[in-house]
PDB file of N, CA and C in Angstrom:
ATOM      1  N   UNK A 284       8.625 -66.856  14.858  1.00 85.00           N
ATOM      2  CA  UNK A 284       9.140 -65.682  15.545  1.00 85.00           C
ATOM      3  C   UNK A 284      10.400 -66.098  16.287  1.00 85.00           C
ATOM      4  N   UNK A 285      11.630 -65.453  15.705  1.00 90.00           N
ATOM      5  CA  UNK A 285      12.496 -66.085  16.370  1.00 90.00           C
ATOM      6  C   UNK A 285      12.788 -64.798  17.601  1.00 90.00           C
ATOM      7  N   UNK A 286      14.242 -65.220  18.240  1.00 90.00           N
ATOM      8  CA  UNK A 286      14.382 -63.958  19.213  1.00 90.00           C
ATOM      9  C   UNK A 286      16.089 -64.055  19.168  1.00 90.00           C
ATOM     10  N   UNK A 287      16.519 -62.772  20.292  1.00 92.00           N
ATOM     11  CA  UNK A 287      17.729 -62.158  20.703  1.00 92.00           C
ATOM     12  C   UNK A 287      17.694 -62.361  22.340  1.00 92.00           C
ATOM     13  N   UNK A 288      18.698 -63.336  22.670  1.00 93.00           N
ATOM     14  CA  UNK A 288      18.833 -63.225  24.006  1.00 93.00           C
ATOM     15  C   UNK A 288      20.570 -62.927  24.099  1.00 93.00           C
ATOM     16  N   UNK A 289      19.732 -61.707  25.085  1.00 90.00           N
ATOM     17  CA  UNK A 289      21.144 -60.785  25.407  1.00 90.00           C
ATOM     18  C   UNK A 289      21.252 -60.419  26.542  1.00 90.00           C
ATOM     19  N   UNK A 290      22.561 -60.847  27.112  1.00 88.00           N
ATOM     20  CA  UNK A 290      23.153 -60.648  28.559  1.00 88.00           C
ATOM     21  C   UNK A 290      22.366 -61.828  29.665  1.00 88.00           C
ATOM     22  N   UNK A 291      22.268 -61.090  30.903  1.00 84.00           N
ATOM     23  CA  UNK A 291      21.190 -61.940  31.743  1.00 84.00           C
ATOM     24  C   UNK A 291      20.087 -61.397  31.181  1.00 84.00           C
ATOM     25  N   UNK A 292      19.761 -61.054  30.591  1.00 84.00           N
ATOM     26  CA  UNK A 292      18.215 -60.829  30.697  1.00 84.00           C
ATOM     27  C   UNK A 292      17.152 -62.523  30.716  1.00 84.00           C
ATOM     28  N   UNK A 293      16.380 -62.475  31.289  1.00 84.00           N
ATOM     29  CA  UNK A 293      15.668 -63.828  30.957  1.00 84.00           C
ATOM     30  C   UNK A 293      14.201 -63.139  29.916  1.00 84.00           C
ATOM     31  N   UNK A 294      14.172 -61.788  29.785  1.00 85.00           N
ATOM     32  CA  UNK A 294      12.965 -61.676  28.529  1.00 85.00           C
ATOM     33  C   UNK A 294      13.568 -61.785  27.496  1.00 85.00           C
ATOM     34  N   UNK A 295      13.554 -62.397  26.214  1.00 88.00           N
ATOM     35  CA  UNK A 295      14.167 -62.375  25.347  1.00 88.00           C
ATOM     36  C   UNK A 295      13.609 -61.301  24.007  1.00 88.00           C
ATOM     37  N   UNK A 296      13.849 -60.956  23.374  1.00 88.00           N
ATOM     38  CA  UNK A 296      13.855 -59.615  22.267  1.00 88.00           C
ATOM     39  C   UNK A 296      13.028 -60.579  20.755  1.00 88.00           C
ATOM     40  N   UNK A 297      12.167 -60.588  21.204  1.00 88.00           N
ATOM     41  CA  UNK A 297      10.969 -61.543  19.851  1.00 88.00           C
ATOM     42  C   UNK A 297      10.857 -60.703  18.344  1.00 88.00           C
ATOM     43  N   UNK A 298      11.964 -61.415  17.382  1.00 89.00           N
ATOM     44  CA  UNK A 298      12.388 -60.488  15.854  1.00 89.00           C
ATOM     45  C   UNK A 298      11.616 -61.631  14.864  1.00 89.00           C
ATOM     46  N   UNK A 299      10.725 -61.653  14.558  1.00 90.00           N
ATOM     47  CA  UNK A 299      10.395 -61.996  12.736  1.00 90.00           C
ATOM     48  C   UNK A 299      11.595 -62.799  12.474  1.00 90.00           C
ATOM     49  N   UNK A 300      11.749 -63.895  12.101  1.00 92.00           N
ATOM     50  CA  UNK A 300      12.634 -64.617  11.803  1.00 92.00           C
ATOM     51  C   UNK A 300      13.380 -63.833  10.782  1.00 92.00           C
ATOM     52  N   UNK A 301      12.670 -63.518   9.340  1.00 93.00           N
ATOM     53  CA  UNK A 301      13.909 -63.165   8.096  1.00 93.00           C
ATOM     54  C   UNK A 301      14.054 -61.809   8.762  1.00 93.00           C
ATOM     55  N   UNK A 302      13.489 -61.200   9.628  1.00 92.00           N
ATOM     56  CA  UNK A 302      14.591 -59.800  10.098  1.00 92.00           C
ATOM     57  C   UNK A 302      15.306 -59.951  10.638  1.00 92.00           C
ATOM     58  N   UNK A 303      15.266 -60.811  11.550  1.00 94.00           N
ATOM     59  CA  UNK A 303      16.271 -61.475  12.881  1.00 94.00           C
ATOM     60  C   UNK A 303      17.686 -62.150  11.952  1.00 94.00           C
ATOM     61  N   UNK A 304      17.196 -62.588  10.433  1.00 95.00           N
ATOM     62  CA  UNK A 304      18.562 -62.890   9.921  1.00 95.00           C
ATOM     63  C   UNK A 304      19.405 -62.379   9.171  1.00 95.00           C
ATOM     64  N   UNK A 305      18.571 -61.197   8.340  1.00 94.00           N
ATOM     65  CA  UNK A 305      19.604 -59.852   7.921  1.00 94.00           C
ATOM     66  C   UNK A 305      20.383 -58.601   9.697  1.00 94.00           C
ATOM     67  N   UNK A 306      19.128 -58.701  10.624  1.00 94.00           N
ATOM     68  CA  UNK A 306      19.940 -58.451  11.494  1.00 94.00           C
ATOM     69  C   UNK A 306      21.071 -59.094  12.088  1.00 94.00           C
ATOM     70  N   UNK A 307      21.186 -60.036  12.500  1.00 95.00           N
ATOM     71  CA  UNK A 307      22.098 -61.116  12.405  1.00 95.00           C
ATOM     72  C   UNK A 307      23.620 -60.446  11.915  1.00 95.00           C
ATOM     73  N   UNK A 308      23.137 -60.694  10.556  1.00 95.00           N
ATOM     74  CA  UNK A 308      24.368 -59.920   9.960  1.00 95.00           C
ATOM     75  C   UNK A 308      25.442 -58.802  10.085  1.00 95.00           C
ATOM     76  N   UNK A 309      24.270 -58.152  10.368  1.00 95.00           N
ATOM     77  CA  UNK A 309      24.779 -56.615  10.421  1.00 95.00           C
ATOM     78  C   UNK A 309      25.365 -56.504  11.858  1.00 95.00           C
ATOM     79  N   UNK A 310      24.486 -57.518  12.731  1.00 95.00           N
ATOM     80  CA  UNK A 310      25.432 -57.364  14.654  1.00 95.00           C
ATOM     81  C   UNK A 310      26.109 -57.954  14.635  1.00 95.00           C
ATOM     82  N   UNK A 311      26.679 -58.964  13.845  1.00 95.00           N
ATOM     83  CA  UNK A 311      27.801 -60.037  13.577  1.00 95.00           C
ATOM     84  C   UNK A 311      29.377 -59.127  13.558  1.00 95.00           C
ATOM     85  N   UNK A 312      28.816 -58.673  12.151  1.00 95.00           N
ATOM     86  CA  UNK A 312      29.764 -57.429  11.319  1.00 95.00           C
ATOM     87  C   UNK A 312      30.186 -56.208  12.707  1.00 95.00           C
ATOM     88  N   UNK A 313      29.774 -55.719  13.530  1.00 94.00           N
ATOM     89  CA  UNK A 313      29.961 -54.506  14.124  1.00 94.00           C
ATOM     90  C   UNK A 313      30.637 -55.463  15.165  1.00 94.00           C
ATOM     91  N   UNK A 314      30.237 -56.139  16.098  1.00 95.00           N
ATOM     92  CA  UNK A 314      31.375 -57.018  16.578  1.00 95.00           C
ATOM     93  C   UNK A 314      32.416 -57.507  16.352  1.00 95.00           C
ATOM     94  N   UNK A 315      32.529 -58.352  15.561  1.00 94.00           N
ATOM     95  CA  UNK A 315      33.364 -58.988  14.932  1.00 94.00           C
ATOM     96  C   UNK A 315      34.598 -57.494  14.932  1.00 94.00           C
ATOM     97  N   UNK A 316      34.053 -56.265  14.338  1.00 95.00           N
ATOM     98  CA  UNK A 316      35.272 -54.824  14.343  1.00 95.00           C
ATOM     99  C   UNK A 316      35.206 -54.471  15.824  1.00 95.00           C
ATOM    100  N   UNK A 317      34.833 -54.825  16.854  1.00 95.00           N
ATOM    101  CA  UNK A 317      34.795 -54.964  18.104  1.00 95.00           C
ATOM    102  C   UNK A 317      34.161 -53.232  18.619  1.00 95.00           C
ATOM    103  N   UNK A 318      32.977 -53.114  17.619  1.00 93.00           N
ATOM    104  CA  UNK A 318      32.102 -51.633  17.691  1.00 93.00           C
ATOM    105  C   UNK A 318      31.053 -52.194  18.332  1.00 93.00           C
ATOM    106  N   UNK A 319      31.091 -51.128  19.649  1.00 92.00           N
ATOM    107  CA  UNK A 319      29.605 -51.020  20.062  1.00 92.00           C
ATOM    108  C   UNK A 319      28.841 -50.314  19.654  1.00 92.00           C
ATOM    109  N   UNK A 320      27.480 -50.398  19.817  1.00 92.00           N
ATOM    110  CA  UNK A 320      26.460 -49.418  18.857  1.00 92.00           C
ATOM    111  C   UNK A 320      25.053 -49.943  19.954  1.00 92.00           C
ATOM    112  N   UNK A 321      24.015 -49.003  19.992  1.00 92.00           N
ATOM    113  CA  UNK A 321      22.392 -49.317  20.290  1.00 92.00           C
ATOM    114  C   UNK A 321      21.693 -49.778  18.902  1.00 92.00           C
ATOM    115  N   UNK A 322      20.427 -50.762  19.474  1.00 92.00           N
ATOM    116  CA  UNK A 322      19.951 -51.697  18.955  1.00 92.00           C
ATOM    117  C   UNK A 322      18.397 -51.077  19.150  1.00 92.00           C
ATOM    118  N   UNK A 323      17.440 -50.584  18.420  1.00 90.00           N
ATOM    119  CA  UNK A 323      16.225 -50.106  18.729  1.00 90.00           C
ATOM    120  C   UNK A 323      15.289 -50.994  18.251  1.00 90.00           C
ATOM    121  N   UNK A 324      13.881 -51.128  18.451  1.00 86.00           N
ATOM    122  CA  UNK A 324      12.829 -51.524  18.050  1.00 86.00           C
ATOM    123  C   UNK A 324      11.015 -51.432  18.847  1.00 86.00           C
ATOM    124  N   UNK A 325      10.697 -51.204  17.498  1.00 85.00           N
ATOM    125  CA  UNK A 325       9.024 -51.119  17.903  1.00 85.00           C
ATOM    126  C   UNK A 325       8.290 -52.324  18.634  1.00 85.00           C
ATOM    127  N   UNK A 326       8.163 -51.886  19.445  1.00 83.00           N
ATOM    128  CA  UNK A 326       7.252 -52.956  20.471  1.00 83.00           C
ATOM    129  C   UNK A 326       6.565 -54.375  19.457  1.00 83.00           C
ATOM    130  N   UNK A 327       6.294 -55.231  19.231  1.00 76.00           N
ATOM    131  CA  UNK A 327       5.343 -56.132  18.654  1.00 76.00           C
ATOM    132  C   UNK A 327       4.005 -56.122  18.874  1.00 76.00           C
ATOM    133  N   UNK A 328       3.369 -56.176  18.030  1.00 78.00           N
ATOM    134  CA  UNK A 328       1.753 -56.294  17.975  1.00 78.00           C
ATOM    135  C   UNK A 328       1.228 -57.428  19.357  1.00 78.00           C
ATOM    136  N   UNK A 329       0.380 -56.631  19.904  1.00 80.00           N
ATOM    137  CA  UNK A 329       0.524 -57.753  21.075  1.00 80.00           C
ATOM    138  C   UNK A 329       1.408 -57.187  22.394  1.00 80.00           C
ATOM    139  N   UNK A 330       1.891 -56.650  22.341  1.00 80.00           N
ATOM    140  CA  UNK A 330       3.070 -56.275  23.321  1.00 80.00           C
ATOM    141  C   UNK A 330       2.674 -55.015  23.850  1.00 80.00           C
ATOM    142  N   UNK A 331       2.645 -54.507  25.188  1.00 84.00           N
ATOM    143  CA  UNK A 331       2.467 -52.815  25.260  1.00 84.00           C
ATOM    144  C   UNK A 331       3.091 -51.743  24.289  1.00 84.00           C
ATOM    145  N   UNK A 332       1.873 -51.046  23.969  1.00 89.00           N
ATOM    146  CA  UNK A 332       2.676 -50.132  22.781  1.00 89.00           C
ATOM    147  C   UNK A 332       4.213 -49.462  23.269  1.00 89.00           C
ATOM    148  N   UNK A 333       5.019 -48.835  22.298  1.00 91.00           N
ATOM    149  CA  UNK A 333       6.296 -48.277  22.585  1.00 91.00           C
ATOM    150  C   UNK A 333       7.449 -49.144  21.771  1.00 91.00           C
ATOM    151  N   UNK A 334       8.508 -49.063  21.791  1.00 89.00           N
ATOM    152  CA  UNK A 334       9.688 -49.042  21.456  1.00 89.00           C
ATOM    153  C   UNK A 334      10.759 -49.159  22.696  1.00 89.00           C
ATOM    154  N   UNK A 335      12.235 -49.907  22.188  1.00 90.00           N
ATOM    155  CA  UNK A 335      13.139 -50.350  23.530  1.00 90.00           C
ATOM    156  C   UNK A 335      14.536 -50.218  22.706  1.00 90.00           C
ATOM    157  N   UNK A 336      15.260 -49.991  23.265  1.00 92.00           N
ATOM    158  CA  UNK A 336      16.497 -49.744  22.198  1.00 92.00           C
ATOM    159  C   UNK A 336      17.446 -50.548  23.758  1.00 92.00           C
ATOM    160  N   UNK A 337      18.511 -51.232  23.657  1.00 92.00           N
ATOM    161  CA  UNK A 337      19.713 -51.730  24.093  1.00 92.00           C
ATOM    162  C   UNK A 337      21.459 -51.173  23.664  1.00 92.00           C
ATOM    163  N   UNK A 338      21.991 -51.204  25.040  1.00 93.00           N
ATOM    164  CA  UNK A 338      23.288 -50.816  24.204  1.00 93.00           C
ATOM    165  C   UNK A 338      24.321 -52.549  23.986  1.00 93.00           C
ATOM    166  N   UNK A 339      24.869 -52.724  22.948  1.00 93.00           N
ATOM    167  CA  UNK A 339      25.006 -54.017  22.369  1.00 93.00           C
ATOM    168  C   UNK A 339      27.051 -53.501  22.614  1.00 93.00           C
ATOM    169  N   UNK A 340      27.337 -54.698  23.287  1.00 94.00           N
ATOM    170  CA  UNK A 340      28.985 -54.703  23.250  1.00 94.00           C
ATOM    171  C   UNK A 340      29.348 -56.176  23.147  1.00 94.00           C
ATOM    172  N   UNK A 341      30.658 -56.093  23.032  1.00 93.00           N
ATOM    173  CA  UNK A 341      31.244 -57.769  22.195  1.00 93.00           C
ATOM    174  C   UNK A 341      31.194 -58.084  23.595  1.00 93.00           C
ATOM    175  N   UNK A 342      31.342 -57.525  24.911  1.00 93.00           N
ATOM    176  CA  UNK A 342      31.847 -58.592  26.222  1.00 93.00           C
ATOM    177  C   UNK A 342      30.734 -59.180  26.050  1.00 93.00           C
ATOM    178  N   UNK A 343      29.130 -58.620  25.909  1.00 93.00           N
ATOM    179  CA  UNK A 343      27.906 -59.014  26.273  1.00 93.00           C
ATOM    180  C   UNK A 343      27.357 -60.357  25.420  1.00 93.00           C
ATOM    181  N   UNK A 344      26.824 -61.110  26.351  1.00 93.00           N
ATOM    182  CA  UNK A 344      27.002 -62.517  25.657  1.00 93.00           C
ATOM    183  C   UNK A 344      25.343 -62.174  24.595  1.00 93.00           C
ATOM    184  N   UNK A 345      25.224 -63.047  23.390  1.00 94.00           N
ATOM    185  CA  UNK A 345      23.979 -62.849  23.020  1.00 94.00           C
ATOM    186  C   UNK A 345      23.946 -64.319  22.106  1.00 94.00           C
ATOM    187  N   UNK A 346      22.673 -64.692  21.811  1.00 95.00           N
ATOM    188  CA  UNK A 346      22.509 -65.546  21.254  1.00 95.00           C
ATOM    189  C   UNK A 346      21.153 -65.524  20.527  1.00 95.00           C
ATOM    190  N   UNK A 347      21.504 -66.014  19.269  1.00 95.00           N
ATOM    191  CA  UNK A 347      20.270 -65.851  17.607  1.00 95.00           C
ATOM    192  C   UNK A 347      19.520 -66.968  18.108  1.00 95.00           C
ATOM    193  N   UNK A 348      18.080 -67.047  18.103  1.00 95.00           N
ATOM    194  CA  UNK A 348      17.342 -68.102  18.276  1.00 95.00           C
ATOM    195  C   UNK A 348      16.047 -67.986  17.056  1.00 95.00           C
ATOM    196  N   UNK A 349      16.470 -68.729  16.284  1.00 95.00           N
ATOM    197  CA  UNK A 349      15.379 -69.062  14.938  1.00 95.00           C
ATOM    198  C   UNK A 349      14.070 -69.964  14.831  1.00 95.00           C
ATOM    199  N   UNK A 350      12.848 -70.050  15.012  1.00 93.00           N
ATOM    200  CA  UNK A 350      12.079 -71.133  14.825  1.00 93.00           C
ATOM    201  C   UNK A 350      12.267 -71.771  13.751  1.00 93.00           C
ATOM    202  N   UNK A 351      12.501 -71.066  12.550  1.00 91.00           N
ATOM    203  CA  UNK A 351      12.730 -72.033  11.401  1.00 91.00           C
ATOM    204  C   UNK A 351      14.231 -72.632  11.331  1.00 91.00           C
ATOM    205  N   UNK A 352      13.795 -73.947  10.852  1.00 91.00           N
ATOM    206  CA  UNK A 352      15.310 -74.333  10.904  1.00 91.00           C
ATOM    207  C   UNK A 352      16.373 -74.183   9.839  1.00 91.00           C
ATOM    208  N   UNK A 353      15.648 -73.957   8.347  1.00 91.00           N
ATOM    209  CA  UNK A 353      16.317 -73.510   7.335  1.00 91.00           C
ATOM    210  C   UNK A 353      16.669 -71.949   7.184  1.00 91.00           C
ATOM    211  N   UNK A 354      18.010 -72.061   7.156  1.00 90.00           N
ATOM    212  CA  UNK A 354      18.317 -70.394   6.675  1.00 90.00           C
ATOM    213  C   UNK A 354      17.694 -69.606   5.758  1.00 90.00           C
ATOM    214  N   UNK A 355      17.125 -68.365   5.970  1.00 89.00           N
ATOM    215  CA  UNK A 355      16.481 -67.749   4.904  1.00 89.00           C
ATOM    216  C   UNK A 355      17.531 -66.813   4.134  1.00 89.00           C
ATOM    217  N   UNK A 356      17.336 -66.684   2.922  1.00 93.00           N
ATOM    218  CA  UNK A 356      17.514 -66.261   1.784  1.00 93.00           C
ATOM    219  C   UNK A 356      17.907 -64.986   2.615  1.00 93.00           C
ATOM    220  N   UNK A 357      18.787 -64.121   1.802  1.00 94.00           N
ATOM    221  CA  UNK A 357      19.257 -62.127   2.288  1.00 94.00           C
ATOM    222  C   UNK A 357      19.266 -61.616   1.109  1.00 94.00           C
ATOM    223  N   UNK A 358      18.882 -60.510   1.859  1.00 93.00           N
ATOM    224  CA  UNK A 358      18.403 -59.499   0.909  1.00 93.00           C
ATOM    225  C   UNK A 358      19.575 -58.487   1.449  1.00 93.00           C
ATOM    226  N   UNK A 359      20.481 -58.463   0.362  1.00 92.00           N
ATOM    227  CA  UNK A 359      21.727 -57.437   0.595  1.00 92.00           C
ATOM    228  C   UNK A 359      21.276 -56.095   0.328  1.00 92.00           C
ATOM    229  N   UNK A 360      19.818 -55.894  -0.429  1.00 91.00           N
ATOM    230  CA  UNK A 360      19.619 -54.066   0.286  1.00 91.00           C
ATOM    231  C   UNK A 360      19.249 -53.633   1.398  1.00 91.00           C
ATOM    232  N   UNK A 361      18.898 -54.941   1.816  1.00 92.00           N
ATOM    233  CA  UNK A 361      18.198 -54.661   3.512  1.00 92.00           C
ATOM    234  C   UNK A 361      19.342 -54.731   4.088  1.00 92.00           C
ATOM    235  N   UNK A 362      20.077 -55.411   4.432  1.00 92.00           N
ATOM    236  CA  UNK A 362      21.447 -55.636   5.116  1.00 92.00           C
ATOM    237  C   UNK A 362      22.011 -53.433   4.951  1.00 92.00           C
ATOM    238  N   UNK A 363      22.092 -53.561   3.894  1.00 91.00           N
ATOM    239  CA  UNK A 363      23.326 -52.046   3.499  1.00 91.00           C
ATOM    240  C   UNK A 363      21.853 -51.390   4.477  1.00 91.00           C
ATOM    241  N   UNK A 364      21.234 -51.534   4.192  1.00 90.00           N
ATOM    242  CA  UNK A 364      20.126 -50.007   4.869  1.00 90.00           C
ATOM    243  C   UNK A 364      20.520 -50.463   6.707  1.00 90.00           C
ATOM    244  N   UNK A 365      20.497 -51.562   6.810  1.00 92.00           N
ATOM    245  CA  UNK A 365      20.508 -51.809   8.416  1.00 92.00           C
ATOM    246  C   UNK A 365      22.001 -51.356   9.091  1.00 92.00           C
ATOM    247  N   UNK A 366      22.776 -51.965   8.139  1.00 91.00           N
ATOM    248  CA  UNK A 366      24.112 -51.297   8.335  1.00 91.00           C
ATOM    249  C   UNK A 366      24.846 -50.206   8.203  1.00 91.00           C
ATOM    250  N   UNK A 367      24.089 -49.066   7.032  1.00 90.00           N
ATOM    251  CA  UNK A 367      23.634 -47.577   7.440  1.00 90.00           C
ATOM    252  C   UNK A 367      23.269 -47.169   8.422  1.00 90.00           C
ATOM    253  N   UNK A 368      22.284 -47.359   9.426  1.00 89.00           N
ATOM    254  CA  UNK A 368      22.029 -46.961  10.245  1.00 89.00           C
ATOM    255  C   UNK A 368      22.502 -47.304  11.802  1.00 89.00           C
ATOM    256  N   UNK A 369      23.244 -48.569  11.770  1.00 89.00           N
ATOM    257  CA  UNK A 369      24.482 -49.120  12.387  1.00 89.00           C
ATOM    258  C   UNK A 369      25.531 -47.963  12.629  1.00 89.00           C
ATOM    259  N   UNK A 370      26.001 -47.528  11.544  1.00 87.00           N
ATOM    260  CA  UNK A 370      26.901 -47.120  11.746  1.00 87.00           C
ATOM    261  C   UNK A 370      26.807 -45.085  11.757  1.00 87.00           C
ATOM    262  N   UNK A 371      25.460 -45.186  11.971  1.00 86.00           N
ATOM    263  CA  UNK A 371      24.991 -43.434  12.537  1.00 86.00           C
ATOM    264  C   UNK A 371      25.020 -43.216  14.412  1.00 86.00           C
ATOM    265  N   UNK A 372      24.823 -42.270  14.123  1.00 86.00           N
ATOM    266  CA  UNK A 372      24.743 -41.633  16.015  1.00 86.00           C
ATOM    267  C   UNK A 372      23.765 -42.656  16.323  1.00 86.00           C
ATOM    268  N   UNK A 373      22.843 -43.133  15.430  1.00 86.00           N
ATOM    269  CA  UNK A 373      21.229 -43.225  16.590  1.00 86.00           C
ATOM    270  C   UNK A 373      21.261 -44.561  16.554  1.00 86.00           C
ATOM    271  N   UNK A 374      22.729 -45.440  16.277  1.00 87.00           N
ATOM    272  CA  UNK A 374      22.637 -47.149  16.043  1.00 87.00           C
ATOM    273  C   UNK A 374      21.444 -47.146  15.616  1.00 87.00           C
ATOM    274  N   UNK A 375      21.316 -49.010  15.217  1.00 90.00           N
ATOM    275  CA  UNK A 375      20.504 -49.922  14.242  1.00 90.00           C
ATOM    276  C   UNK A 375      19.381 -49.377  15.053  1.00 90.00           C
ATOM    277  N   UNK A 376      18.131 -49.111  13.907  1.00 86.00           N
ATOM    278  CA  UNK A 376      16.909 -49.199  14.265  1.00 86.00           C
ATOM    279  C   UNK A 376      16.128 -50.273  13.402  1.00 86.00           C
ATOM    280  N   UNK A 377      15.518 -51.424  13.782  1.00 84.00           N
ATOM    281  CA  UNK A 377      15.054 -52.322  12.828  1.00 84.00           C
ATOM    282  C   UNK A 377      14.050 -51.696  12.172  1.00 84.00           C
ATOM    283  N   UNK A 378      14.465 -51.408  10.777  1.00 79.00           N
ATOM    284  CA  UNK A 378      12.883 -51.062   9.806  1.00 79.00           C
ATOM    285  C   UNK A 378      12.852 -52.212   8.812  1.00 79.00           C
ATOM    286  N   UNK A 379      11.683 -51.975   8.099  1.00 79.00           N
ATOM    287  CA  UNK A 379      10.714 -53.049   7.281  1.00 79.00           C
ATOM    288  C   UNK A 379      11.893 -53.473   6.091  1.00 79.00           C
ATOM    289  N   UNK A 380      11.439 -54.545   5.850  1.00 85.00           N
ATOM    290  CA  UNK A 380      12.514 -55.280   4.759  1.00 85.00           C
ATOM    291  C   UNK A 380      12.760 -53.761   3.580  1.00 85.00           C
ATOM    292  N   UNK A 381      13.731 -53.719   2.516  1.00 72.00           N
ATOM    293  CA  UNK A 381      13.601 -52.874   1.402  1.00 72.00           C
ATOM    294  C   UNK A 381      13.868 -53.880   0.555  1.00 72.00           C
ATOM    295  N   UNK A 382      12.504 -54.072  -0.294  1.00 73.00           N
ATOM    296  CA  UNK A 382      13.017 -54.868  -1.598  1.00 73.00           C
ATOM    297  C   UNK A 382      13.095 -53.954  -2.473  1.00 73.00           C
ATOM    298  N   UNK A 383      13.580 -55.057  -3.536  1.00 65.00           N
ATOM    299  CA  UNK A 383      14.095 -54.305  -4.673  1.00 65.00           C
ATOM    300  C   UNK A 383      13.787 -53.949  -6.036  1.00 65.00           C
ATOM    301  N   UNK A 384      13.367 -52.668  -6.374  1.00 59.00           N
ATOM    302  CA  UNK A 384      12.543 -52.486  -7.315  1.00 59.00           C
ATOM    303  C   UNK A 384      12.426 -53.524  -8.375  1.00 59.00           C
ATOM    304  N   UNK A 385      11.181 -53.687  -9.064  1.00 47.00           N
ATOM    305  CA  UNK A 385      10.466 -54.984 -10.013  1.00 47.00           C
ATOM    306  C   UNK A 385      10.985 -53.974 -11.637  1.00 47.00           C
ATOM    307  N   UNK A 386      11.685 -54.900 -12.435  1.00 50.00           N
ATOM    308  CA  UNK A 386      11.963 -54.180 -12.911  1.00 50.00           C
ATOM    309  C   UNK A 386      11.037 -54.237 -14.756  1.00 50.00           C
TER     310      UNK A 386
END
C-alpha cells in the first residue's frame, strides 16, 4: 500500500500501489501544464466509511511513496479513463483498474 503525501498534512492518502502508479501519471501530466484540478477517493476498507476529495496545485508540495520497489507495468486504458475524468468539472476520481477486453 503505497501513499500521497500532500502539503503539511502529516496523514498521508494510503493508494494500492499499481493505482497510485497510473495515478501518478495522470497528476504528473496536469502539473507539469501547471492545471489545478480535485483529487477524490473512497475511504479504504478499514478506514471510517466515506470518501475525501483534495484540491491539488503545482505550488503544493506532494510526494509518491511506493512499498514496492519495482515499477509496475501501465495500463494506458486506465491512465486515458483517469485522465478523462481529470480533465471534467468533478476532477480525478480514483476508479477500479479498466482492463482490456480478452480477445
Amino acid at each position: 500500500m503505497g501513499s500521497i503525501q500532500y502539503g503539511g498534512s502529516e496523514d498521508p492518502i494510503h493508494i494500492e500501489d499499481r493505482a497510485l502508479a497510473h495515478l501518478k501519471v495522470v497528476i504528473a501530466t496536469k502539473l507539469r501544464r501547471q492545471e489545478s484540478f480535485t483529487l477524490s477517493w473512497k475511504h479504504a476498507e478499514g478506514d471510517p466509511a466515506g470518501r475525501s476529495t483534495i484540491w491539488v496545485h503545482p505550488s503544493i508540495p506532494l510526494r509518491f511513496v511506493f512499498d514496492e520497489p519495482d515499477a509496475t507495468p501501465l495500463n494506458a486504458r486506465w491512465i486515458e479513463e483517469l485522465m478523462h475524468s481529470a480533465n471534467s468539472t468533478g476532477g480525478i476520481f480514483l476508479v477500479d483498474e479498466v482492463l482490456e477486453p480478452q480477445s
